[in-house]
Coordinates of C-alpha atoms and ligand atoms in Angstrom, one line a residue:
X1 CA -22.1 4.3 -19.5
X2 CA -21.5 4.2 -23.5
X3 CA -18.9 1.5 -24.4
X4 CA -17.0 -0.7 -21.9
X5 CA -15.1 0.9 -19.2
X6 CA -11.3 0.4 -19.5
X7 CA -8.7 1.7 -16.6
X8 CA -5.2 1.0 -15.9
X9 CA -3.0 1.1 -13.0
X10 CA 0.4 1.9 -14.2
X11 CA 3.0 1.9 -11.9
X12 CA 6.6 2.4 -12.4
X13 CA 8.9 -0.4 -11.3
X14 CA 11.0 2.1 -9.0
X15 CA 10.6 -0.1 -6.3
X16 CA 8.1 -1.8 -3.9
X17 CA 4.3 -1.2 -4.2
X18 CA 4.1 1.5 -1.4
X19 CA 0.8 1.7 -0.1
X20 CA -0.5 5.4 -2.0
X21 CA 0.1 3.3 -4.7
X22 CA -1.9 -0.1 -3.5
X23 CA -4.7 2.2 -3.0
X24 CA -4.4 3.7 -6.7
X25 CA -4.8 0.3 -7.5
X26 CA -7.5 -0.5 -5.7
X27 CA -9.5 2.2 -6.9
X28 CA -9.2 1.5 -10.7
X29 CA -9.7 -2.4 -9.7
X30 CA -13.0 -1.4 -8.0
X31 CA -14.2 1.2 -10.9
X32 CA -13.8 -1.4 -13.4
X33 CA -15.7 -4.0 -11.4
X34 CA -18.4 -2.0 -10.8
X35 CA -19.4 -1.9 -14.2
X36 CA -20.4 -5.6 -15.6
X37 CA -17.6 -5.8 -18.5
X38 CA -15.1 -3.3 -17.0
X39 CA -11.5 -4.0 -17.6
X40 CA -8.5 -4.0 -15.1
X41 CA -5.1 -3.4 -16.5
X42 CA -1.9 -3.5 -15.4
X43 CA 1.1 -1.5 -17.3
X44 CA 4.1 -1.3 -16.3
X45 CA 5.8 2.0 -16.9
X46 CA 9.7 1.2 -17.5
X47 CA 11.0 3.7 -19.6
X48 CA 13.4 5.2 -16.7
X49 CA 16.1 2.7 -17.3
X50 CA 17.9 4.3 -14.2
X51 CA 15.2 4.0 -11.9
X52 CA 14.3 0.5 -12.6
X53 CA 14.3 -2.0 -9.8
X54 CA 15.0 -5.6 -10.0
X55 CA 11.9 -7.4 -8.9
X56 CA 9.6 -3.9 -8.4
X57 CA 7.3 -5.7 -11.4
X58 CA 6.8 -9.2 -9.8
X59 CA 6.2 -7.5 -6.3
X60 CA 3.0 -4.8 -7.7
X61 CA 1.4 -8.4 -9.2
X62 CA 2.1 -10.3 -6.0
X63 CA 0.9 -7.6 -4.0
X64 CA -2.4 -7.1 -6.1
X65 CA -2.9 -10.9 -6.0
X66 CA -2.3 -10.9 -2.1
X67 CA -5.8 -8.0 -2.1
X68 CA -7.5 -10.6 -4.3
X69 CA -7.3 -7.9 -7.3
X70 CA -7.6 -9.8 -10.5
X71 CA -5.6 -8.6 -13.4
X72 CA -7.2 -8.9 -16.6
X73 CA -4.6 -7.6 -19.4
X74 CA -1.2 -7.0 -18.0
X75 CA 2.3 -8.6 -18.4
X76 CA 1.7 -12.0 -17.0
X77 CA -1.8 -12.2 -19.1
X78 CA -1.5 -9.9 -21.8
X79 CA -4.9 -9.2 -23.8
X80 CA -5.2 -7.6 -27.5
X81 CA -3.0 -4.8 -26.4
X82 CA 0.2 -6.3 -25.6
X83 CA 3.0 -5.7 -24.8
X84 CA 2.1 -4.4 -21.6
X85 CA 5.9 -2.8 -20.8
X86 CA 6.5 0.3 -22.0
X87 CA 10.0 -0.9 -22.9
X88 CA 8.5 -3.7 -25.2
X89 CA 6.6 -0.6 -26.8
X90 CA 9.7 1.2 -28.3
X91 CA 9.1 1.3 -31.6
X92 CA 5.0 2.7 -31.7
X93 CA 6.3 6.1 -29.9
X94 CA 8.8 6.7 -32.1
X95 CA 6.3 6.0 -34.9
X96 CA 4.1 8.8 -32.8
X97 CA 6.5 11.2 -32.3
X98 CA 7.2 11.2 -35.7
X99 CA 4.0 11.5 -36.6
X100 CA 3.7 14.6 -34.2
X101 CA 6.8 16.1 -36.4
X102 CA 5.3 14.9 -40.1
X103 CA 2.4 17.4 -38.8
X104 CA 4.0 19.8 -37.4
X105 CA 2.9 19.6 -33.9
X106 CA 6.3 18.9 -32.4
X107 CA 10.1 18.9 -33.9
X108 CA 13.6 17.8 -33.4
X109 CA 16.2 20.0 -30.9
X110 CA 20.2 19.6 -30.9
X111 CA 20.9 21.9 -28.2
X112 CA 23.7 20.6 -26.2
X113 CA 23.2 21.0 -22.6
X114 CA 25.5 23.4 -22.6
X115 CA 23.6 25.4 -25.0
X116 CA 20.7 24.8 -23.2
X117 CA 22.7 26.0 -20.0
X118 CA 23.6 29.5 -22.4
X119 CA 19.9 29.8 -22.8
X120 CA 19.1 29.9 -19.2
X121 CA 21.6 32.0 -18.2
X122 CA 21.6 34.8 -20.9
X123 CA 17.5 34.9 -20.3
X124 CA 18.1 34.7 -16.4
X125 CA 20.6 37.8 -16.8
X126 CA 18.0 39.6 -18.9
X127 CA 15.8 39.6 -16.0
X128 CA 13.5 36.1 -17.0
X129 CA 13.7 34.5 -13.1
X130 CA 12.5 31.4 -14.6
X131 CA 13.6 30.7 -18.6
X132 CA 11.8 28.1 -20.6
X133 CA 12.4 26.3 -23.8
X134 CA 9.0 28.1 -25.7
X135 CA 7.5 29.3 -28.6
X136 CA 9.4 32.5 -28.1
X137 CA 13.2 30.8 -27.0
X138 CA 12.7 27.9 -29.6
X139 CA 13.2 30.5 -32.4
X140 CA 17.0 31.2 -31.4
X141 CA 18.1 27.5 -30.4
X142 CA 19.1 24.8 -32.4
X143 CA 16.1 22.4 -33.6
X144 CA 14.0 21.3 -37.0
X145 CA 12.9 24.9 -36.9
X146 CA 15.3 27.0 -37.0
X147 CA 18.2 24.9 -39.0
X148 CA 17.4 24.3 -42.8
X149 CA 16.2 20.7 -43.7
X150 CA 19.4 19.1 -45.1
X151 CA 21.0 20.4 -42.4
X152 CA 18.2 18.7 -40.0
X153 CA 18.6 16.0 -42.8
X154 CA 22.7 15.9 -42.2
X155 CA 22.5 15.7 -38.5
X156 CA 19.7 13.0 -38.2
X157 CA 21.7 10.8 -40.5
X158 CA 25.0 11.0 -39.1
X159 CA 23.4 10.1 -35.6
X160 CA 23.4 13.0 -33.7
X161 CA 21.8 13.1 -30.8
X162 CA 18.9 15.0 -30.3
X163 CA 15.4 15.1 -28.3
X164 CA 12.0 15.4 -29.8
X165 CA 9.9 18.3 -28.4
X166 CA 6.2 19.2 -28.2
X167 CA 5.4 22.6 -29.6
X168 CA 3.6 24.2 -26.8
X169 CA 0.9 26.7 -27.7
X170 CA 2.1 30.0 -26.3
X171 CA -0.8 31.3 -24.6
X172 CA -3.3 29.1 -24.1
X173 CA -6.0 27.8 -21.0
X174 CA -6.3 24.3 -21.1
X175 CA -8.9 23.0 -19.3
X176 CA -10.5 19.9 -18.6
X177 CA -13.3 18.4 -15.9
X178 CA -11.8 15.9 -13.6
X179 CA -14.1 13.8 -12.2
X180 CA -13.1 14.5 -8.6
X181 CA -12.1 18.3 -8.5
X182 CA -14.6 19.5 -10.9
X183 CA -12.8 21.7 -13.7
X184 CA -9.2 22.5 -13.9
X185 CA -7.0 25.1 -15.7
X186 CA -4.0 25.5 -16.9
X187 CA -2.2 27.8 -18.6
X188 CA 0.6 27.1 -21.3
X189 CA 2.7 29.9 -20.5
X190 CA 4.8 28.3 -17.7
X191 CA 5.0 25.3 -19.4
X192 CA 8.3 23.8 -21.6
X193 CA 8.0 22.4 -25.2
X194 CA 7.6 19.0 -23.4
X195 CA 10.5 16.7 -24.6
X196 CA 8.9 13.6 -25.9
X197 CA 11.7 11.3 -26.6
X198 CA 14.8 11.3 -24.8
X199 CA 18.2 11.6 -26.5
X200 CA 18.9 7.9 -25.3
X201 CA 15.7 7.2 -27.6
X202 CA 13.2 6.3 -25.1
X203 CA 10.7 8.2 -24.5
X204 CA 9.3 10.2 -21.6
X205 CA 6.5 9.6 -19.1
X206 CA 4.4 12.1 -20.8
X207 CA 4.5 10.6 -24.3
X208 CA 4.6 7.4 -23.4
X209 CA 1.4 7.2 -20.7
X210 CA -0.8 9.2 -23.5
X211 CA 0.1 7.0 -26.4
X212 CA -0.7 3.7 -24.4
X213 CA -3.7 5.8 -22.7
X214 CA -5.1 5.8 -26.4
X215 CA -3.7 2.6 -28.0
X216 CA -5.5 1.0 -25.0
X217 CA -8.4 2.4 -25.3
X218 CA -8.5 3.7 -21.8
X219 CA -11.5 4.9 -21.1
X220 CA -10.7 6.8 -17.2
X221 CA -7.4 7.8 -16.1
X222 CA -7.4 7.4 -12.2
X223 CA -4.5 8.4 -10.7
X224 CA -2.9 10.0 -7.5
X225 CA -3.3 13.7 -7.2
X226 CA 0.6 14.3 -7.8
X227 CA 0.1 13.6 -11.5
X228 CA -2.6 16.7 -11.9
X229 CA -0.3 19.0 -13.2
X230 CA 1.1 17.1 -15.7
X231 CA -2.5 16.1 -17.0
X232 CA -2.6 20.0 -18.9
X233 CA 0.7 18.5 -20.9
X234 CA -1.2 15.0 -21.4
X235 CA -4.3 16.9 -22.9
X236 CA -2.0 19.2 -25.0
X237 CA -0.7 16.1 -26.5
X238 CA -4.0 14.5 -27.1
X239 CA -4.6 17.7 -28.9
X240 CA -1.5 17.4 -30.8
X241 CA -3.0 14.3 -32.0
X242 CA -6.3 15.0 -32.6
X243 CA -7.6 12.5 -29.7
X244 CA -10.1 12.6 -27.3
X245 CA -8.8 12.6 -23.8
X246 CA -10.0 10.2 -21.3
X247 CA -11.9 11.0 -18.5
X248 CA -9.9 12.3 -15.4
X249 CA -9.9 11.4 -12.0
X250 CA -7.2 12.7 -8.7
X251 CA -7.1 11.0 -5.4
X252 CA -6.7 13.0 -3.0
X253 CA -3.5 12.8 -1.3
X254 CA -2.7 10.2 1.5
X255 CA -2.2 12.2 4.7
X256 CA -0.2 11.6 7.8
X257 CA -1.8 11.3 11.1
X258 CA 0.8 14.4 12.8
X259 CA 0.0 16.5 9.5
X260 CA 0.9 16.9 5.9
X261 CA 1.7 14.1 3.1
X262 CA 2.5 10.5 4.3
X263 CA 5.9 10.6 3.1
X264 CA 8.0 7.3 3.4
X265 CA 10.2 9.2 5.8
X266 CA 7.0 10.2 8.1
X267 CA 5.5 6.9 7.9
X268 CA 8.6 5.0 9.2
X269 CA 8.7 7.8 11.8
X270 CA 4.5 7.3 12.8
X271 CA 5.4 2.9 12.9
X272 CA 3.1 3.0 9.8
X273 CA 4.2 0.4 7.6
X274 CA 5.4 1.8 3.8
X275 CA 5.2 -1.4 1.4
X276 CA 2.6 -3.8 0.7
X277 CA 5.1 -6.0 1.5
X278 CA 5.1 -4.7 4.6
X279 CA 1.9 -5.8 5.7
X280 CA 2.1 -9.0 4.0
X281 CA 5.5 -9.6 5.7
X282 CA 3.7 -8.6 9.0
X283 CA 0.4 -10.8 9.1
X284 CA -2.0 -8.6 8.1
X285 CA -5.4 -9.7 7.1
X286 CA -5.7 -8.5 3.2
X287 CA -9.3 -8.1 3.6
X288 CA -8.6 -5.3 6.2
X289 CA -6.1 -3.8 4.3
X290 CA -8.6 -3.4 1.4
X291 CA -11.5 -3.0 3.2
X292 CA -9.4 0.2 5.0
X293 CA -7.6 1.4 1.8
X294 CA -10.9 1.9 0.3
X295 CA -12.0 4.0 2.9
X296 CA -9.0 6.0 2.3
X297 CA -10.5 8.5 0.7
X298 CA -13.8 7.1 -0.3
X299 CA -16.8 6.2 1.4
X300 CA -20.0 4.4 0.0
X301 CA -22.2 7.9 2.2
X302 CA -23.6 5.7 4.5
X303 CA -22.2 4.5 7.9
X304 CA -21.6 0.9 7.0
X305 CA -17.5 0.0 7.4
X306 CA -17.4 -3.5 6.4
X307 CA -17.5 -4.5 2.9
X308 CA -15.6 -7.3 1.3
X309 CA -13.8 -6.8 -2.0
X310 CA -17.4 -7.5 -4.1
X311 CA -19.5 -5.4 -2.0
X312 CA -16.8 -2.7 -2.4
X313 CA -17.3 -2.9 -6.2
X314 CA -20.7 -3.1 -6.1
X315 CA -20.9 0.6 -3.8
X316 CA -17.9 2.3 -5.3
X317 CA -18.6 5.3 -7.3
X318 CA -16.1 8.2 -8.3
X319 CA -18.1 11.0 -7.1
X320 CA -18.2 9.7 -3.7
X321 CA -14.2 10.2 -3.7
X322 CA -13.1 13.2 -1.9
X323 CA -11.3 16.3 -3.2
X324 CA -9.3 16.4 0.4
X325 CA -6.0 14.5 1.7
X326 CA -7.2 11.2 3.7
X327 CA -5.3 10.9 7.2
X328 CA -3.9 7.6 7.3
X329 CA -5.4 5.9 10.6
X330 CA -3.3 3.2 11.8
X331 CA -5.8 2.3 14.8
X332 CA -8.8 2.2 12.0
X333 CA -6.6 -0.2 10.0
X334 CA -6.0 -2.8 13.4
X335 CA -9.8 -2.6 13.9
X336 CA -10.4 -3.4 10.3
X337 CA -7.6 -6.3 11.0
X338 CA -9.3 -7.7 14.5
X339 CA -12.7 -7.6 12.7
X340 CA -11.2 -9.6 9.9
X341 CA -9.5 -12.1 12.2
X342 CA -12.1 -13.0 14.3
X343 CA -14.3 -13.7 11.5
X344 CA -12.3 -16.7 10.9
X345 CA -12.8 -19.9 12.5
X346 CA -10.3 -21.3 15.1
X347 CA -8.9 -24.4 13.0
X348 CA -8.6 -22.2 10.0
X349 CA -6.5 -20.1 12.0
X350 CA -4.6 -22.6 14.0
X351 CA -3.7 -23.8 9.9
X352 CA -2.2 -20.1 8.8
X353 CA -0.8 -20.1 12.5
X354 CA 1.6 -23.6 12.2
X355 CA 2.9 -21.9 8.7
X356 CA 3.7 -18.5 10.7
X357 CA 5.1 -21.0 13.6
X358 CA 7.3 -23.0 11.3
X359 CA 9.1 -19.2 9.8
X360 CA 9.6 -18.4 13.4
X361 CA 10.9 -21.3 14.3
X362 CA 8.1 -21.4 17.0
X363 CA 6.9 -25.2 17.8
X364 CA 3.6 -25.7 18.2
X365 CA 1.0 -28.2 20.5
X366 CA -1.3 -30.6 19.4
X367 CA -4.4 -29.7 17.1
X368 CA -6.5 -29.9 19.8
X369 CA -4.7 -27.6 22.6
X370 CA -3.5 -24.7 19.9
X371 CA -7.1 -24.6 18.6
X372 CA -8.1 -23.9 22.5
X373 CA -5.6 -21.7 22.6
X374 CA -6.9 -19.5 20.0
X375 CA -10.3 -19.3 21.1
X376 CA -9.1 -17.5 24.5
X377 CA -6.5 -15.7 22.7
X378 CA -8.2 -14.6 19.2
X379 CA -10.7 -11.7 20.8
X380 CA -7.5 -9.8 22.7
X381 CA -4.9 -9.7 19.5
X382 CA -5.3 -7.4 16.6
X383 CA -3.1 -9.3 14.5
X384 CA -2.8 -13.2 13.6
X385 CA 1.0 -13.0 14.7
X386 CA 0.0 -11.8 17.8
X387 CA -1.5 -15.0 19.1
X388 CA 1.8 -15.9 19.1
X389 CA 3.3 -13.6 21.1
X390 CA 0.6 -13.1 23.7
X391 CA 0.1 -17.2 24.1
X392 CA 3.8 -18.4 24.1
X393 CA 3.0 -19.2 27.6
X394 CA 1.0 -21.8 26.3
X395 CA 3.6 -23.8 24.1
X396 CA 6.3 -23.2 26.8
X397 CA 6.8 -22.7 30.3
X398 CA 8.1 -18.6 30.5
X399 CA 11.9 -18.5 30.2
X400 CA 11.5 -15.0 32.2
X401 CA 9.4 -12.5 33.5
X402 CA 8.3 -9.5 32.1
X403 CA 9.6 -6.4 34.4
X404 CA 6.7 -4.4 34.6
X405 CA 4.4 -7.2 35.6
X406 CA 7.4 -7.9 38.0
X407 CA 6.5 -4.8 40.0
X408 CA 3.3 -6.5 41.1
X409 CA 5.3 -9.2 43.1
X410 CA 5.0 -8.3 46.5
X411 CA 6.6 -9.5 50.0
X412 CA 3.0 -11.5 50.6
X413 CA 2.8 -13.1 46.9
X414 CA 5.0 -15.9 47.4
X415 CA 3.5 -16.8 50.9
X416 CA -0.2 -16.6 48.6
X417 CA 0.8 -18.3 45.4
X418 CA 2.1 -21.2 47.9
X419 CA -1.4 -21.8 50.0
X420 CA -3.2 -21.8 46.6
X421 CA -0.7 -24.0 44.9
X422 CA -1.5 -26.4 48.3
X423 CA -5.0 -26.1 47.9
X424 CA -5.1 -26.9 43.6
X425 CA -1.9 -29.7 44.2
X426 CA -5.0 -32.3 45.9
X427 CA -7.5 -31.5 42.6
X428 CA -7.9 -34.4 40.3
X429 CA -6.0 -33.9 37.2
X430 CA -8.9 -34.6 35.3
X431 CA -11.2 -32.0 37.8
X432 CA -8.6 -29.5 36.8
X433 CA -11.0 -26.7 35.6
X434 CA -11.4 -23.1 35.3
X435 CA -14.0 -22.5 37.6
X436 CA -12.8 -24.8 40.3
X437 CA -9.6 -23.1 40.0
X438 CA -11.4 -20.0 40.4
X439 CA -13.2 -20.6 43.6
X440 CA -10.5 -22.2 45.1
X441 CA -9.0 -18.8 44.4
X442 CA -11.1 -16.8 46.3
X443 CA -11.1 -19.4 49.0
X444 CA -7.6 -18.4 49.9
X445 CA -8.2 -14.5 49.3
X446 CA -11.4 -14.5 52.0
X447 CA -9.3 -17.1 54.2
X448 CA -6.5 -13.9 54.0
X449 CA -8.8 -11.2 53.8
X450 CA -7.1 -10.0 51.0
X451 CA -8.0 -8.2 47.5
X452 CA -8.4 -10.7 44.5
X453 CA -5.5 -8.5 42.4
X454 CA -2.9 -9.6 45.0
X455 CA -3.0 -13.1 44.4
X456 CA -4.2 -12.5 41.0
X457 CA -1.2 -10.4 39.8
X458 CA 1.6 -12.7 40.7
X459 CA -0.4 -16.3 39.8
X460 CA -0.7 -14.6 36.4
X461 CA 3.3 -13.9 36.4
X462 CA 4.1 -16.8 37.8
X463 CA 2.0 -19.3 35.0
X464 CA 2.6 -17.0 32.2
X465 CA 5.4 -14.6 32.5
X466 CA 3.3 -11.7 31.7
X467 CA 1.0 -9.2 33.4
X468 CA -1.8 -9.5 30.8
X469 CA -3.2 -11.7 29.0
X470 CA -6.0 -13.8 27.9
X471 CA -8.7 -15.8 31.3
X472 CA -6.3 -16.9 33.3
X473 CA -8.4 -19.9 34.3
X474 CA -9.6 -20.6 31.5
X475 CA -5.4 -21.0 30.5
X476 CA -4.8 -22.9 33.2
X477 CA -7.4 -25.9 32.5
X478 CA -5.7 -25.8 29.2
X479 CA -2.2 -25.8 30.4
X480 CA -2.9 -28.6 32.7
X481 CA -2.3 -29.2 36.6
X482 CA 1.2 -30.9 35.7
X483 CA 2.2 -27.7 34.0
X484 CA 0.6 -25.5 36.3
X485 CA 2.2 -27.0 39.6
X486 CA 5.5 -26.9 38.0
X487 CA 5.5 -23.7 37.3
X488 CA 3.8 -22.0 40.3
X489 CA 7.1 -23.9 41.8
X490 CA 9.6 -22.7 39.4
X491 CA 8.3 -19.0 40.5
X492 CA 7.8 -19.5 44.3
X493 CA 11.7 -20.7 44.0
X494 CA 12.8 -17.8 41.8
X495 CA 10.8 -15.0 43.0
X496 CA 10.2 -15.8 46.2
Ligands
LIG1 N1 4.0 5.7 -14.0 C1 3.2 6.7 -13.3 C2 3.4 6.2 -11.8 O1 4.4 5.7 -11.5 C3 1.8 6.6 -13.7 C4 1.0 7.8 -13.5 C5 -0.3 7.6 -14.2 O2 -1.2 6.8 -13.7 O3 -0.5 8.2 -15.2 O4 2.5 6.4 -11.0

């Protein structure tokens, strides 16, 4: 590749870093690192003062950090290019746009909205279903144009208000190769002269993105597929200025699993978590996440699934992206998650567990027993919070039991659970292990030529409080014979 690849991800503060957007990201972080001295940048695109959020910035650079996506020119670290908010950046569009008007590309409007309202109508009424502000409408409306200069002159100086619009050609294909559909047309004649700069003075997305684009030297433009038509009014403005365009690249859409886009309304609906946030909030393993995300949409044409952030870098190429929507699969991401989870070692996980413990308010054993806990619990949980969950039976004896299991309490259980609590009450404390507590077990089932489920069932209620769950032997060395006894005895006196 000639030169140094340079991309951006440039998402507007509107709110929290959904997770189309985290995979945007993730896309232009990977580019740039496959190339040796490509460059990840991070601008923040403010200019719609009413949409701004409070916080939406420091959440996109938390949530990037939390994927291990370094940042190398953004707001936090800007490089030569600074500032790297468009609202810092004020004054170099207005220097643009002028310079679009000073050559004639583009030129100053005074249309009230009323006026502008007048247009629509009178052009609706003469039988135009859909009325633009164009080479053919400009010529009656109120702009640099039409008025004479002083009078242009006049108004500017006395502060009217006014927008600054692109003069769009009238009929005209533009076309461009993106580098995931293959080539794209356009044509100018259903398009608006683009304003440029607002009447409050800032300027608009369009402007804005292709200045910084170019005063960035961005060298690849990759973006979500909902920006594609407004790339034709990006590379008229290039034109405008006599710039070369980037290269382009869509993603395809991100897809629900019952059909059609993954709105935010679909995903709450589907229990697919929206935000980044979301999954950090919720335990999940980044490394799935990423390792998922980039799957989204992508894959390295092989059948390999499991790639850490480098390898991902190292495979990723833009013509193995796909022109189609990718169906969000929440099952693919929990088997990315367990993958990711067990990979990790029992103490590290007992660590990030007594930090999830201590937000939940949750005590926790000794070192030793939580550790043992984890290693019968960590193959049957998808995520780290789920340990939790599944082995609260071993930080406390069960305050109830679950209902369903319930069902599997029968009139024989108590009379079963009581000859095998006889039979494990004369074990040494220190004998107390899982495959003694297993034959003695099947000792009582043959000595009541029973099934093993119907002692199995309720001894599993009765020392955990739950119909599933992780060897029940195996839990019941680890919980002890004190613990044991006293709770086969709290059940035999509840349920029996
Ligand atoms: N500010 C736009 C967004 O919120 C950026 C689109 C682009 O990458 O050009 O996604």
């Amino acid at each position: 590749m000639e030169g140094s690849v340079r991309v951006r991800f440039a998402p507007s503060p509107t709110g929290f870093l959904h997770i189309g957007g985290l995979r945007t990201a993730l896309y232009n972080y990977l580019f740039a690192r496959h190339f040796d001295d490509g460059t990840f940048i991070l601008r923040i695109e403010d200019t719609d003062q009413s949409r701004y959020v409070e916080g939406a910035e420091e959440d996109i650079i938390r949530s990037l950090e939390w994927c291990g996506m370094t940042i190398d020119e953004g707001p936090e670290n800007p490089g030569a290019f600074a500032p790297y908010r468009q609202s810092e950046r004020q004054e170099l569009y207005h220097k643009y746009a002028k310079e679009l008007i000073d050559n004639d590309q583009a030129y100053y409007a005074f249309d009230t909205t009323e006026e502008l309202d007048q247009m629509r109508e009178r052009l609706q009424k003469s039988g135009n279903p859909s009325p633009k502000y164009d080479a053919i409408t400009r010529q009656s409306m109120k702009n640099s144009l039409t008025l004479p200069q002083d009078e242009v002159d006049k108004r500017l100086e006395a502060g009217e208000e006014y927008v600054i619009r692109l003069k769009v050609p009238r009929r005209e294909t533009v076309r461009f190769e993106d580098l995931i559909r293959g080539h794209v047309s356009f044509e100018t004649k259903g398009l608006d002269d683009q304003v440029l700069l607002k009447s409050d003075g800032m300027p608009t997305y369009h402007l804005a993105n292709v200045v910084d684009d170019h005063e960035m030297k961005i060298t690849h433009v990759i973006r979500g597929e909902e920006w594609l038509s407004s790339t034709p009014k990006h590379i008229l403005l290039y034109n405008a200025f006599g710039w070369d365009a980037p290269q382009m690249a869509h993603l395809p859409l991100i897809m629900s699993p019952s059909g059609g886009k993954l709105s935010k309304r679909k995903a709450e609906e589907e229990g697919i978590p929206v935000n980044t946030k979301d999954y950090i909030n919720q335990n999940y393993e980044p490394e799935a996440l990423v390792n998922f995300l980039a799957y989204l949409g992508w894959s390295p044409g092989d059948d390999s699934e499991i790639h850490s952030l480098d390898e991902l870098s190292e495979l990723f190429t833009l013509d193995r992206v796909s022109k189609g929507g990718a169906v969000f699969n929440h099952k693919k991401l929990l088997w990315y998650n367990e993958h990711y989870l067990r990979e990790q070692s029992d103490e590290e996980l007992a660590e990030r567990l007594r930090d999830i413990a201590k937000n939940k308010d949750i005590d926790l054993p000794d070192d030793e027993t939580l550790i043992k806990a984890i290693s019968l619990l960590k193959e049957r949980v998808s995520k780290i919070d789920e340990i939790l969950e599944m082995g609260d039976f071993f930080f406390k004896d069960p305050e109830s039991y679950e209902e369903k299991a319930l069902k599997k309490w029968k009139d024989d259980s108590g009379a079963l659970v009581r000859q095998y609590r006889e039979s494990i009450e004369s074990l040494d404390s220190d004998n107390f292990e899982a495959a003694t507590l297993k034959s003695r077990l099947e000792d009582v089932i043959e000595k009541n030529d029973v099934g093993f489920g119907k002692l199995m069932m309720p001894l599993r209620i009765a020392v955990t409080g739950q119909g599933f769950g992780p060897d029940l032997f195996a839990s019941m060395e680890l919980l002890g014979k004190e613990i044991v006894i006293r709770r086969l005895d709290t059940a035999l006196e509840k349920l029996d």
